[in-house]
Amino acid sequence: MGVNPLDLIREYLPFFASGTLFTIGFSLAGIVFGTILGLLVCFGKMLRNKVLSAPFVCYITFFRGTPLFVQILIIHFGVVPAVFHQSNGIISGIIALSLNEAAYIAEVFRAGIQSIDEGQTEAARSLGMDRVQAMRYVILPQAVRRVLPPMGNEFISLIKDSSLLAAIAAPELTYWAQAMGAQYAIVWTPYLTISFIYLILTLGMSAIVNRLERRMATK
Amino acid sequence: MMIKVENLKKSFGANEVLKDINLEVQKQEVVVVIGPSGSGKSTLLRCINQLEDITSGHVYIEGTDIADKKANINKIRQDVGMVFQQFNLFPHMTVLDNILLAPTKVKKISREEARVKAMELLGKVGLEEKADAYPDSLSGGQKQRIAIARALAMEPKMMLFDEPTSALDPEMVGEVLDVMKQLARDGMTMVVVTHEMGFAREVGDRVIFMDGGYIVEENEPRQLFEYPQEERTKAFLSKVL
Ligand SMILES: Nc1ncnc2c1ncn2[C@@H]1O[C@H](COP(=O)(O)OP(=O)(O)OP(=O)(O)O)[C@@H](O)[C@H]1O
Ligand SMILES: [Mg+2]
């Protein structure tokens, strides 16, 4: 006792700074790869051929039906060592978050696409557009607007969920808070500090999504 | 022969909606389809451009069997314009972009060239000043006229109309029918499902009465309306005329 929390924070500042960058990096990677992969999985699930769509259905079911924490452990201690012959918390973290996010994004997109009136596709097809053109020019642009709010929620969850990566020693915010807590046997200072940083990140994400929504609404 | 429908049957599950339809539409002919709700009028139109897969029989567009695996349905549909009861304009695009989309993306016509043509069509339906408006800001009648212009932009050889005025307030029906009448006068081949008997009389070359998935009776409008032969036709006409 008797240690000034501000001094501790100052000492750990470089670690919290790099931890913040890692948290942002993991989240961005999860958002970008998760969205790309999620779109593919979404189209895969919507294939009319049940045999072809089955793997995508299984994918979504697995990643949404099991805890992210368990997925992180499987990927970090099972999949990544098997593929890369070494373990690496950063690679495991990016893979786990992206794969998990993709499953949620796929469902968000599917709901968005299916919420667009059937008549839109029919009008597009009746004009001679093929399935892909109708999707690209008519359905997706409308669906994107509709999925923006739920996507924003997914992204905010992702930022928070990235804290689970502390368990595999990925050097993000929570990892450094744990380190600080262990070094000085303290609780409040490290965890309140990173809570504050997480809040800034999630509120920032909300603001970005809100702005995007407004920009799209006025177009 | 623009359209030829041969022994067409269409079922949704166990529900047989079209039960052996035979129909021919000549070039520049205007065929009006009437009949009670649920008789299969929309389904027939939708089978003609394969928005519904047919269960058995054949539909030929200019001699091409559209159910043939080798037939390019996207190419065929370019020749078959369709106008829907609910307009189905693309709400995220301006009126002009609604009209330009298919010509530029499907036919790969340059935007400039397509634009000239689009403005011409907007003039034809009397809505040049709405080029930059979004569909949501238009009245029903205006939306439907834009939908017609959008279909015409692909320079189709024939047009299918599925109750184009049924979703409109009564005072807007006339403006849409006027556009369709002009189209008929210009020689467009048309199949029109409608409850507008006045339109059928004025521009229809032939009226087809459908009931229960069959074509019950067909004749030129005056004959069919004045001297219906079938009981079911008489019963229907006595209700709508
Ligand atoms: N996609 C579908 N799935 C199942 N049944 C359908 C489908 N589309 C139409 N039907 C059925 O087919 C029958 C004929 O429908 P259709 O829309 O062709 O009638 P219609 O003559 O156009 O009627 P309306 O005047 O009400 O438009 C109806 O009983 C309808 O319930
Ligand atoms: Mg109908």
XYZ file of C-alpha atoms and ligand atoms in Angstrom:
492
model
C 0.000 0.000 0.000
C 0.939 3.614 -0.068
C 1.763 3.448 -3.764
C 0.205 6.225 -5.801
C -2.057 4.688 -8.494
C -1.125 7.464 -10.897
C 2.544 6.518 -10.586
C 1.675 2.915 -11.365
C -0.384 3.917 -14.340
C 2.444 6.114 -15.541
C 4.836 3.198 -15.233
C 2.507 0.940 -17.192
C 1.538 3.594 -19.693
C 3.707 2.216 -22.534
C 2.176 -1.225 -21.989
C -1.368 0.117 -21.914
C -0.602 2.103 -25.042
C 0.680 -0.898 -26.936
C -2.098 -3.004 -25.419
C -4.648 -0.523 -26.747
C -3.077 -0.723 -30.186
C -3.244 -4.507 -30.045
C -6.866 -4.431 -28.939
C -7.667 -2.096 -31.811
C -5.621 -4.276 -34.160
C -7.349 -7.499 -33.096
C -10.735 -5.804 -33.409
C -9.969 -4.348 -36.835
C -8.628 -7.666 -38.078
C -11.716 -9.395 -36.738
C -13.984 -6.830 -38.358
C -12.276 -6.893 -41.755
C -11.648 -10.635 -42.063
C -14.870 -11.454 -40.241
C -16.904 -9.322 -42.630
C -15.276 -10.712 -45.770
C -15.490 -14.281 -44.568
C -18.952 -13.646 -43.150
C -20.230 -12.511 -46.546
C -18.848 -15.649 -48.164
C -20.364 -17.857 -45.469
C -23.657 -16.007 -45.855
C -23.769 -16.672 -49.607
C -22.692 -20.235 -48.929
C -25.551 -20.783 -46.537
C -27.994 -19.283 -49.044
C -27.005 -21.722 -51.797
C -30.068 -23.538 -52.999
C -28.272 -26.866 -53.114
C -28.663 -28.305 -49.607
C -25.529 -30.423 -49.886
C -23.394 -27.429 -50.836
C -24.890 -25.185 -48.177
C -24.570 -27.765 -45.369
C -20.910 -26.999 -44.489
C -21.754 -23.319 -44.115
C -24.718 -24.104 -41.911
C -22.474 -26.281 -39.731
C -19.874 -23.523 -39.567
C -22.395 -20.978 -38.333
C -23.951 -23.412 -35.892
C -20.589 -24.333 -34.389
C -19.196 -20.842 -33.998
C -22.412 -19.371 -32.647
C -23.257 -22.344 -30.482
C -19.984 -22.750 -28.579
C -18.219 -20.262 -26.289
C -15.719 -17.962 -27.954
C -13.337 -18.716 -25.101
C -13.380 -22.410 -25.913
C -12.846 -21.618 -29.624
C -9.832 -19.492 -28.707
C -8.345 -22.349 -26.695
C -8.939 -24.892 -29.442
C -7.400 -22.641 -32.063
C -4.460 -21.577 -29.926
C -3.522 -24.942 -28.458
C -4.801 -27.199 -31.231
C -5.203 -25.687 -34.665
C -2.384 -23.141 -34.835
C 0.353 -25.472 -33.475
C -0.812 -28.193 -35.860
C -0.650 -25.878 -38.875
C 2.291 -23.583 -38.054
C 4.238 -25.980 -35.800
C 4.426 -23.291 -33.105
C 1.959 -21.326 -31.053
C 1.547 -17.609 -31.407
C -1.031 -15.690 -29.435
C -1.361 -12.944 -32.014
C -2.016 -15.263 -34.942
C -4.359 -17.422 -32.854
C -6.174 -14.320 -31.664
C -6.738 -12.948 -35.144
C -7.885 -16.309 -36.462
C -10.225 -17.008 -33.556
C -11.855 -13.575 -33.587
C -12.227 -13.562 -37.385
C -13.737 -17.027 -37.570
C -16.138 -16.296 -34.722
C -17.101 -12.871 -36.050
C -17.711 -14.322 -39.524
C -20.418 -16.610 -38.187
C -22.290 -13.725 -36.583
C -21.795 -11.400 -39.554
C -23.058 -14.126 -41.885
C -26.318 -14.322 -39.977
C -26.658 -10.550 -39.809
C -26.150 -10.319 -43.565
C -28.525 -13.151 -44.310
C -31.240 -11.510 -42.254
C -30.534 -8.226 -44.053
C -30.676 -9.760 -47.515
C -33.825 -11.707 -46.735
C -35.502 -8.603 -45.385
C -35.374 -7.041 -48.859
C -38.662 -7.517 -50.668
C -38.743 -10.408 -53.138
C -40.172 -8.016 -55.728
C -36.802 -6.240 -55.921
C -35.088 -9.379 -57.143
C -37.948 -10.105 -59.520
C -37.821 -6.619 -60.995
C -34.065 -6.929 -61.475
C -34.316 -10.386 -63.026
C -37.172 -9.319 -65.286
C -34.866 -6.644 -66.697
C -32.406 -9.323 -67.749
C -29.998 -9.148 -64.809
C -28.545 -12.449 -63.709
C -28.577 -13.594 -60.112
C -25.213 -11.999 -59.323
C -26.063 -8.657 -60.907
C -29.385 -8.503 -59.071
C -27.598 -9.232 -55.805
C -24.811 -6.760 -56.446
C -26.696 -3.760 -57.791
C -30.123 -4.117 -56.240
C -30.175 -6.301 -53.126
C -26.811 -5.762 -51.425
C -26.838 -1.948 -51.505
C -30.209 -1.993 -49.778
C -29.217 -4.778 -47.388
C -26.019 -2.981 -46.325
C -28.040 -0.058 -45.052
C -30.256 -2.352 -43.110
C -27.448 -4.385 -41.526
C -25.369 -1.413 -40.454
C -26.897 -1.088 -36.950
C -26.647 -4.825 -36.106
C -23.141 -4.907 -37.630
C -22.178 -2.021 -35.352
C -23.391 -4.047 -32.377
C -21.310 -7.010 -33.517
C -18.225 -4.830 -33.828
C -18.735 -3.456 -30.329
C -19.083 -6.984 -28.942
C -15.920 -7.908 -30.792
C -13.911 -5.158 -29.134
C -15.051 -6.376 -25.733
C -14.606 -10.052 -26.577
C -11.023 -9.495 -27.658
C -10.236 -9.266 -23.933
C -10.550 -13.065 -23.784
C -7.288 -13.234 -25.721
C -5.453 -12.367 -22.501
C -5.795 -16.037 -21.664
C -3.486 -16.997 -24.504
C -0.994 -14.241 -23.701
C -1.896 -12.062 -26.647
C -0.498 -8.702 -25.520
C -3.715 -6.708 -25.605
C -5.216 -4.479 -22.905
C -6.538 -7.092 -20.506
C -3.280 -9.011 -20.677
C -1.373 -5.968 -19.435
C -3.944 -5.222 -16.773
C -3.519 -8.753 -15.464
C 0.240 -8.356 -15.552
C 0.061 -5.104 -13.641
C -2.387 -6.547 -11.132
C -0.131 -9.533 -10.532
C 3.027 -7.479 -10.226
C 1.650 -5.139 -7.569
C -1.121 -7.343 -6.152
C -3.726 -4.714 -6.959
C -7.147 -4.886 -8.597
C -8.843 -1.537 -8.952
C -6.193 0.480 -10.709
C -5.439 -1.827 -13.670
C -8.991 -2.978 -14.309
C -10.609 0.423 -13.960
C -7.950 1.860 -16.232
C -8.601 -0.630 -19.017
C -12.378 -0.393 -18.460
C -12.038 3.290 -19.194
C -10.023 2.586 -22.338
C -12.534 -0.071 -23.505
C -15.326 2.433 -22.987
C -13.585 4.960 -25.188
C -13.104 2.316 -27.881
C -16.700 1.072 -27.821
C -18.175 4.561 -27.683
C -15.873 5.550 -30.532
C -17.115 2.594 -32.537
C -20.737 3.585 -31.855
C -20.017 7.090 -33.040
C -18.424 5.830 -36.268
C -21.349 3.524 -36.990
C -23.859 6.277 -36.227
C -22.123 8.624 -38.614
C -22.055 6.002 -41.337
C -25.749 5.366 -40.811
C -26.565 9.027 -41.110
C -24.438 9.411 -44.212
C -26.191 6.498 -45.857
C -29.619 7.706 -44.823
C -29.156 11.067 -46.518
C -27.900 9.534 -49.750
C -45.285 -15.525 -83.013
C -44.048 -13.592 -79.981
C -45.367 -15.817 -77.203
C -46.585 -19.358 -77.418
C -47.767 -21.243 -74.357
C -48.363 -24.946 -74.822
C -50.056 -27.290 -72.340
C -48.655 -25.239 -69.499
C -49.189 -26.602 -66.022
C -47.964 -25.069 -62.831
C -48.285 -26.428 -59.314
C -47.222 -25.039 -55.977
C -46.760 -28.238 -54.026
C -50.016 -30.151 -54.349
C -51.899 -27.054 -55.466
C -52.254 -27.058 -59.259
C -52.691 -23.412 -60.154
C -52.442 -23.598 -63.952
C -54.093 -26.622 -65.511
C -53.261 -26.856 -69.184
C -52.952 -23.373 -70.593
C -52.605 -22.827 -74.324
C -52.059 -19.334 -75.622
C -50.528 -17.556 -78.571
C -49.707 -13.902 -78.793
C -48.897 -12.373 -82.162
C -46.592 -9.494 -82.830
C -48.199 -6.151 -81.919
C -51.167 -7.863 -80.362
C -52.617 -6.608 -77.091
C -54.034 -9.467 -75.043
C -55.955 -8.641 -71.895
C -56.296 -11.297 -69.198
C -59.204 -11.074 -66.782
C -60.557 -13.413 -64.142
C -61.347 -13.744 -60.464
C -58.727 -13.550 -57.748
C -56.680 -16.723 -57.467
C -57.506 -17.895 -60.984
C -53.808 -17.979 -61.904
C -53.406 -14.777 -63.947
C -50.260 -13.614 -62.195
C -48.821 -17.089 -62.219
C -49.354 -17.300 -65.978
C -47.502 -14.023 -66.550
C -44.719 -15.076 -64.233
C -44.333 -18.388 -66.040
C -43.992 -16.524 -69.335
C -40.723 -14.921 -68.228
C -39.766 -17.760 -65.892
C -40.078 -15.881 -62.645
C -41.833 -19.147 -61.805
C -40.477 -22.465 -63.043
C -43.106 -24.249 -65.055
C -44.190 -27.687 -63.906
C -44.888 -29.097 -67.362
C -45.605 -27.932 -70.873
C -43.765 -25.282 -72.842
C -43.405 -21.550 -73.119
C -41.832 -20.252 -76.308
C -40.621 -16.684 -76.638
C -40.060 -15.926 -80.317
C -39.711 -19.636 -80.889
C -37.236 -20.298 -78.086
C -38.318 -22.768 -75.438
C -37.456 -20.878 -72.251
C -37.330 -24.010 -70.095
C -34.663 -25.444 -72.395
C -31.405 -25.769 -70.460
C -29.534 -24.229 -73.389
C -31.767 -21.176 -73.559
C -30.235 -18.061 -72.004
C -33.060 -16.846 -69.828
C -31.302 -13.575 -68.980
C -31.061 -12.778 -72.665
C -34.680 -13.739 -73.275
C -35.906 -11.628 -70.378
C -34.335 -8.562 -71.970
C -36.956 -8.902 -74.677
C -39.817 -9.381 -72.225
C -40.486 -6.292 -70.124
C -42.530 -6.716 -66.986
C -44.518 -4.232 -64.936
C -45.643 -5.228 -61.444
C -48.632 -4.276 -59.368
C -46.310 -3.039 -56.602
C -44.012 -1.132 -59.019
C -40.842 -2.621 -57.484
C -38.748 0.435 -58.206
C -35.272 0.333 -56.660
C -35.646 2.669 -53.666
C -31.918 3.300 -53.213
C -31.544 4.839 -56.667
C -32.813 7.947 -58.343
C -35.446 7.625 -61.023
C -32.780 8.089 -63.675
C -30.540 5.402 -62.182
C -33.497 3.043 -61.944
C -33.887 3.406 -65.680
C -30.167 3.335 -66.494
C -29.203 0.340 -64.383
C -30.154 -2.527 -66.661
C -29.107 -0.922 -69.984
C -25.671 -0.022 -68.607
C -25.007 -3.184 -66.601
C -26.734 -5.794 -68.725
C -26.439 -4.381 -72.228
C -23.228 -2.513 -71.390
C -24.458 0.618 -73.111
C -22.469 3.710 -72.146
C -24.044 5.849 -69.448
C -24.200 8.846 -71.738
C -25.986 7.010 -74.481
C -28.346 5.317 -72.039
C -29.049 8.655 -70.415
C -30.247 10.234 -73.632
C -32.570 7.320 -74.172
C -33.745 7.417 -70.549
C -34.619 11.102 -70.736
C -36.542 10.418 -73.920
C -38.517 7.697 -72.125
C -39.132 9.951 -69.146
C -40.534 12.476 -71.599
C -42.759 9.809 -73.030
C -44.270 9.035 -69.628
C -44.385 12.749 -68.765
C -41.915 12.714 -65.898
C -38.742 14.349 -67.199
C -38.591 16.644 -64.187
C -38.422 13.652 -61.834
C -35.137 12.265 -63.180
C -33.197 13.055 -60.011
C -35.992 12.265 -57.564
C -36.018 9.134 -55.421
C -38.946 6.728 -55.794
C -40.164 7.357 -52.251
C -40.993 10.938 -53.165
C -43.294 9.933 -56.030
C -47.002 9.194 -56.122
C -48.173 5.714 -57.033
C -49.109 6.751 -60.539
C -45.730 8.366 -61.063
C -43.960 5.276 -59.720
C -45.789 3.042 -62.130
C -45.016 5.297 -65.092
C -41.335 5.192 -64.075
C -41.542 1.408 -63.814
C -42.890 1.302 -67.355
C -40.092 3.582 -68.560
C -37.554 1.378 -66.791
C -38.854 -1.707 -68.570
C -38.927 0.097 -71.917
C -35.299 1.175 -71.507
C -34.261 -2.383 -72.344
C -36.135 -2.005 -75.643
C -38.201 -5.126 -75.061
C -40.146 -6.700 -77.886
C -43.094 -7.451 -75.637
C -44.413 -6.284 -72.292
C -46.209 -8.105 -69.495
C -48.357 -6.063 -67.115
C -49.621 -7.614 -63.886
C -52.470 -5.447 -62.617
C -50.468 -2.264 -63.112
C -53.206 -0.009 -61.757
C -54.596 -2.119 -58.914
C -52.405 -0.553 -56.235
C -53.235 2.999 -57.331
C -55.611 5.569 -55.967
C -58.475 5.908 -58.449
C -57.420 9.360 -59.619
C -54.050 8.009 -60.756
C -55.301 5.067 -62.757
C -55.900 7.187 -65.841
C -52.359 8.511 -66.185
C -50.928 4.980 -66.173
C -53.534 3.630 -68.573
C -52.816 6.539 -70.913
C -49.166 5.541 -71.086
C -50.152 1.950 -71.774
C -52.619 2.955 -74.462
C -49.939 4.996 -76.187
C -47.626 2.016 -75.993
C -50.276 -0.165 -77.607
C -50.791 2.389 -80.368
C -47.036 2.414 -80.970
C -47.296 -1.273 -81.758
C -45.963 -2.903 -78.597
C -46.903 -6.526 -78.079
C -48.627 -6.626 -74.699
C -50.159 -9.093 -72.278
C -52.089 -7.182 -69.635
C -53.720 -8.604 -66.529
C -56.197 -5.991 -65.406
C -59.605 -5.267 -63.980
C -59.926 -2.173 -66.182
C -62.589 -3.309 -68.601
C -62.596 0.068 -70.329
C -58.959 -0.402 -71.191
C -59.661 -3.923 -72.436
C -62.388 -2.654 -74.736
C -60.404 0.263 -76.027
C -57.021 -1.271 -76.816
C -57.425 -5.009 -76.348
C -57.268 -7.109 -79.496
C -58.313 -10.120 -77.501
C -59.606 -10.763 -74.011
C -58.891 -13.972 -72.161
C -61.049 -15.009 -69.252
C -59.331 -17.290 -66.757
C -60.910 -19.207 -63.925
C -59.626 -22.031 -61.742
C -56.374 -22.378 -63.658
C -58.015 -22.678 -67.087
C -58.580 -20.303 -69.937
C -62.345 -20.560 -69.918
C -63.095 -18.299 -72.843
C -61.366 -15.914 -75.181
C -62.615 -13.548 -77.788
C -62.282 -10.035 -79.093
C -63.333 -7.594 -76.360
C -66.715 -6.549 -77.759
C -67.773 -10.139 -78.379
C -66.604 -11.376 -75.018
C -68.179 -8.556 -73.064
C -71.487 -8.441 -74.997
C -71.957 -12.119 -75.787
C -70.081 -14.276 -73.278
C -70.601 -17.948 -74.077
C -69.639 -19.639 -70.845
C -71.639 -19.477 -67.631
C -68.555 -18.709 -65.572
C -67.688 -15.803 -67.849
C -71.218 -14.435 -67.573
C -71.132 -14.724 -63.794
C -67.779 -12.953 -63.583
C -68.725 -10.187 -66.000
C -72.015 -9.528 -64.249
C -69.993 -8.778 -61.138
C -67.366 -6.490 -62.671
C -69.135 -4.679 -65.498
N -45.418 -18.676 -54.640
C -46.581 -19.321 -54.402
N -46.598 -20.373 -53.569
C -47.741 -21.045 -53.340
N -48.927 -20.741 -53.892
C -48.960 -19.715 -54.739
C -47.799 -18.947 -55.032
N -48.144 -17.969 -55.912
C -49.454 -18.121 -56.142
N -49.960 -19.160 -55.436
C -51.355 -19.635 -55.472
O -51.719 -19.788 -56.800
C -53.073 -19.411 -57.007
C -53.145 -18.438 -58.153
O -52.453 -17.268 -57.787
P -52.286 -16.047 -58.772
O -51.507 -15.014 -58.012
O -51.714 -16.506 -60.053
O -53.771 -15.578 -58.980
P -54.300 -14.261 -59.681
O -55.279 -14.708 -60.710
O -53.177 -13.427 -60.116
O -55.093 -13.572 -58.492
P -55.204 -12.008 -58.118
O -56.286 -11.447 -58.978
O -55.600 -12.046 -56.682
O -53.882 -11.384 -58.357
C -53.558 -18.842 -55.704
O -54.363 -19.808 -55.073
C -52.309 -18.613 -54.902
O -52.547 -18.818 -53.557
Mg -52.399 -11.581 -59.524
